[in-house]
Short mmCIF file of N, CA, C and O in Angstrom, two decimals:
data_model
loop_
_atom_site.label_atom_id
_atom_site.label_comp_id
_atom_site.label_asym_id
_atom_site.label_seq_id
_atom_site.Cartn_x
_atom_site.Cartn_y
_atom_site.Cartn_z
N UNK G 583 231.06 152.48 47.71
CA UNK G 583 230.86 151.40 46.76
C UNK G 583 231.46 150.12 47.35
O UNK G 583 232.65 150.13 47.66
N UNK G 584 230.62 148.86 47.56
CA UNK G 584 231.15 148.03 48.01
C UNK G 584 232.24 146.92 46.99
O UNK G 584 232.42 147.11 45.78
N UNK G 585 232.67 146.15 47.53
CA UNK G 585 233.77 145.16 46.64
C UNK G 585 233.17 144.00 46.29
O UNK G 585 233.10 143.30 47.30
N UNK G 586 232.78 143.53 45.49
CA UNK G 586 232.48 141.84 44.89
C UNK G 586 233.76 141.17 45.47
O UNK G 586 234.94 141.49 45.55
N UNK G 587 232.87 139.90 45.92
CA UNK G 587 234.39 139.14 46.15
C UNK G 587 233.95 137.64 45.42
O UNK G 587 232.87 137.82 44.86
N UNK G 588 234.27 136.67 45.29
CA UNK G 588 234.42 135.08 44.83
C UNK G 588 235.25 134.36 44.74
O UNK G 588 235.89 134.07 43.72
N UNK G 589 235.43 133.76 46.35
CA UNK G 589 236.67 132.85 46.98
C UNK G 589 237.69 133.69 46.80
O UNK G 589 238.69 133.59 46.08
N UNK G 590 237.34 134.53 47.54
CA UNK G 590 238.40 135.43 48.22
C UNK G 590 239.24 136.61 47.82
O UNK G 590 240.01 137.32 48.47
N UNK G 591 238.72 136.61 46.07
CA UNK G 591 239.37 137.41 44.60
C UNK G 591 238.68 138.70 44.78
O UNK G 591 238.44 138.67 45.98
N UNK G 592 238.36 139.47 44.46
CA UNK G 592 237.93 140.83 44.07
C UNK G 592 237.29 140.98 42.99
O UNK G 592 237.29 139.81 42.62
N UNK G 593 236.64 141.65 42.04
CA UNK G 593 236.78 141.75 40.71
C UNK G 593 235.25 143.01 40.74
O UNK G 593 234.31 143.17 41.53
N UNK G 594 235.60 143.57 39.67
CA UNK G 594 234.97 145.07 39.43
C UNK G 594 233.70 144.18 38.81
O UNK G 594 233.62 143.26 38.00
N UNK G 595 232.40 145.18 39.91
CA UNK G 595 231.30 145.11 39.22
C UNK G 595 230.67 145.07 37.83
O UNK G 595 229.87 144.18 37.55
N UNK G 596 231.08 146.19 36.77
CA UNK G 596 230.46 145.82 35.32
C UNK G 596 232.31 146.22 34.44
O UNK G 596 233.02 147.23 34.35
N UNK G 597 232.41 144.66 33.93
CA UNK G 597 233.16 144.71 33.21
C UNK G 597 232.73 144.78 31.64
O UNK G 597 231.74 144.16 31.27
N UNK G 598 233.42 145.48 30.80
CA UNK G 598 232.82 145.30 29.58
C UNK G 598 233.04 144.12 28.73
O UNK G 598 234.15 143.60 28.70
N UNK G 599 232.02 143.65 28.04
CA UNK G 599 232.14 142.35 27.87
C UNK G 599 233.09 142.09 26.32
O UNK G 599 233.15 142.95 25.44
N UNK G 600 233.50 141.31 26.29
CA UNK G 600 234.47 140.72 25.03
C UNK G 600 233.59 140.55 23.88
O UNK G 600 232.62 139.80 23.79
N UNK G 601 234.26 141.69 22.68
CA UNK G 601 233.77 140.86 21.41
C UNK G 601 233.76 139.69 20.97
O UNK G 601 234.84 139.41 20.46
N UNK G 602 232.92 138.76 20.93
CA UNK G 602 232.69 137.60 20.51
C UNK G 602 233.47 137.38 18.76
O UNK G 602 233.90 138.32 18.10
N UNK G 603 233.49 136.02 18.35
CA UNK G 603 234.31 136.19 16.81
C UNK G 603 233.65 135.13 16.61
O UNK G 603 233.51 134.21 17.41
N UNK G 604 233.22 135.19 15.56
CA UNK G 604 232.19 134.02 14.63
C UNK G 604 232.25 132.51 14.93
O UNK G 604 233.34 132.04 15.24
N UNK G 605 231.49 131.96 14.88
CA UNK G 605 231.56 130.53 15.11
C UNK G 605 231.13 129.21 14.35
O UNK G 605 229.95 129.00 14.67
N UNK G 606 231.45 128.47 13.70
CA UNK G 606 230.04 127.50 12.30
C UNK G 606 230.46 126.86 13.76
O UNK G 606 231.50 126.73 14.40
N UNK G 607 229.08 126.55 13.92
CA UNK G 607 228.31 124.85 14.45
C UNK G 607 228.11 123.81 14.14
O UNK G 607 228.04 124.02 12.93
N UNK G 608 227.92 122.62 14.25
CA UNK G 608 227.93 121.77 13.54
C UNK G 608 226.92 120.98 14.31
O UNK G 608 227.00 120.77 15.52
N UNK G 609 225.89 120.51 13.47
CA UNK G 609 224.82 119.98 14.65
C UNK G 609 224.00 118.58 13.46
O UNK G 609 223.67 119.10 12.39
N UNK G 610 223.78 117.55 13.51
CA UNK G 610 223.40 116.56 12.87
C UNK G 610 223.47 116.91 11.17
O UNK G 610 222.57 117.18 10.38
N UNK G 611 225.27 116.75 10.94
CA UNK G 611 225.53 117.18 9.62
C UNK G 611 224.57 118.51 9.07
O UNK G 611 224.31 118.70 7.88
N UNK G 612 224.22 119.18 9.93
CA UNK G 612 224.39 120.72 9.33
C UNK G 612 225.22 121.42 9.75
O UNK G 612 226.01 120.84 10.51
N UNK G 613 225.49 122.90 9.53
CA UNK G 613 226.13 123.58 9.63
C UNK G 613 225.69 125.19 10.04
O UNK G 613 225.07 125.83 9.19
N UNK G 614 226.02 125.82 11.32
CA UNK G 614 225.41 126.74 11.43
C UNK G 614 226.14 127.95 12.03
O UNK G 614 227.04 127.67 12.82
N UNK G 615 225.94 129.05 11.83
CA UNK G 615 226.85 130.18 11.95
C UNK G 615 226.27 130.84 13.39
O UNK G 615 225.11 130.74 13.79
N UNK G 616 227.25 131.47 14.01
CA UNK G 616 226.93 132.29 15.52
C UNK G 616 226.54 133.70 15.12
O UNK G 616 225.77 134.32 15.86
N UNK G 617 226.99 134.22 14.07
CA UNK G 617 227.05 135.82 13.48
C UNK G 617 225.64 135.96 12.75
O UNK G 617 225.45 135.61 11.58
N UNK G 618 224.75 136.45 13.51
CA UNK G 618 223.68 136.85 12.83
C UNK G 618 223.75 138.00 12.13
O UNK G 618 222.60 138.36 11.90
N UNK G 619 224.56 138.77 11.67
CA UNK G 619 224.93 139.23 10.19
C UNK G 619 224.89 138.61 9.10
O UNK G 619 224.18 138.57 8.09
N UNK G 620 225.85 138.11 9.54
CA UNK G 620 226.39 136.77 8.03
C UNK G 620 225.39 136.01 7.82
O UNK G 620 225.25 135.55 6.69
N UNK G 621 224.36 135.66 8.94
CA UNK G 621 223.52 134.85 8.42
C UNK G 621 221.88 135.38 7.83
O UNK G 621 220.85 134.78 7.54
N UNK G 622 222.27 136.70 7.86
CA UNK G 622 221.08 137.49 7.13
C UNK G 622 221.45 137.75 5.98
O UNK G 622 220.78 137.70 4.95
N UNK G 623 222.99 138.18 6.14
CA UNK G 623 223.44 138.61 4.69
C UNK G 623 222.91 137.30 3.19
O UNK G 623 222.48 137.53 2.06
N UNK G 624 223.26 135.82 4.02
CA UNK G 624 223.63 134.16 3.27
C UNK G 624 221.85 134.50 2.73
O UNK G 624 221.47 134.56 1.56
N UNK G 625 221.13 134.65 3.80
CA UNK G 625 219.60 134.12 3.66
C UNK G 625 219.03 134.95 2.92
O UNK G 625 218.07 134.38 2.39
N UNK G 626 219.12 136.04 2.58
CA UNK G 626 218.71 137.37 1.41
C UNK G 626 219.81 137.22 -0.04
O UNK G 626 219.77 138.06 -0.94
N UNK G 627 220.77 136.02 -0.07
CA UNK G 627 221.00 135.80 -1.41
C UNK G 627 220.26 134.36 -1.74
O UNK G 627 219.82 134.26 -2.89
N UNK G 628 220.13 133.54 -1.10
CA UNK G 628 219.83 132.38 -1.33
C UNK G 628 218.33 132.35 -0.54
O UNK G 628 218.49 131.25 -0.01
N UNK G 629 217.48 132.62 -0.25
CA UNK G 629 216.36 132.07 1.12
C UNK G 629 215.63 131.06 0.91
O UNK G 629 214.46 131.23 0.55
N UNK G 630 216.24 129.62 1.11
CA UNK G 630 215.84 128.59 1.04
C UNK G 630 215.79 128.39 2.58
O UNK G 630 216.71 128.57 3.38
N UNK G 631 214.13 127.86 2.89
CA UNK G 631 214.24 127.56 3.78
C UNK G 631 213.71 125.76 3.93
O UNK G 631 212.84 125.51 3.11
N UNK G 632 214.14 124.44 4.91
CA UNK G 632 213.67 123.50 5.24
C UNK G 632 212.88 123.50 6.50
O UNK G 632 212.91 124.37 7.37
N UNK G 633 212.08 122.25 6.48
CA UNK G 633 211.65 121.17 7.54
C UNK G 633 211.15 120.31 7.63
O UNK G 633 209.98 120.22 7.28
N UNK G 634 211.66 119.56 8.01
CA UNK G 634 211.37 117.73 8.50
C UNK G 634 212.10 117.39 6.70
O UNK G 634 211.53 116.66 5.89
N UNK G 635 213.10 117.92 6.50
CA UNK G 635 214.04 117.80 4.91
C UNK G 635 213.58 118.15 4.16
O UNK G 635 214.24 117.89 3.16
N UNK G 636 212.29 118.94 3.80
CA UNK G 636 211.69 119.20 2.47
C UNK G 636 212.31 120.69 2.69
O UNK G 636 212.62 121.20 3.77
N UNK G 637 212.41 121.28 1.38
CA UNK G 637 213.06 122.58 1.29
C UNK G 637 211.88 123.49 0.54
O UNK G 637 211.06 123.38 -0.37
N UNK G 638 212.31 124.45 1.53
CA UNK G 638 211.44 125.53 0.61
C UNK G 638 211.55 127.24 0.33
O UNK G 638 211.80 128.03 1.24
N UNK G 639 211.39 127.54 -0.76
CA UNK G 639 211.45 128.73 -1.11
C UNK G 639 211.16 129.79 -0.48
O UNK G 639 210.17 129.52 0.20
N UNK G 640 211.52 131.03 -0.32
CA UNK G 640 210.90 132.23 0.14
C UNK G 640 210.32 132.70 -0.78
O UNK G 640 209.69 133.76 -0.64
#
């Protein structure tokens, strides 16, 4: 098995990757979540959806 190297360091081929932890966004005064859980859970109590500002129902 060969060694990865990058500037001169070592580091193991498949590391397991880090649980991520939720995030709100904030993007032209909205607000938006990283956890696509939470944001299925929000959209199946409320499912309002917009565009171009008009809102609309599911």
């Amino acid at each position: 098995m060969s060694t990865l190297l990058y500037r001169g360091q070592s580091y193991a081929a498949h590391q397991p990757s880090a649980a991520k932890s939720c995030v709100e966004l904030t993007y032209r005064h909205e607000h938006y979540n990283t956890c696509r859980e939470q944001v299925r859970a929000e959209m199946q109590q409320h499912p309002v959806l917009s565009y171009r500002g008009v809102r609309y129902s599911k």
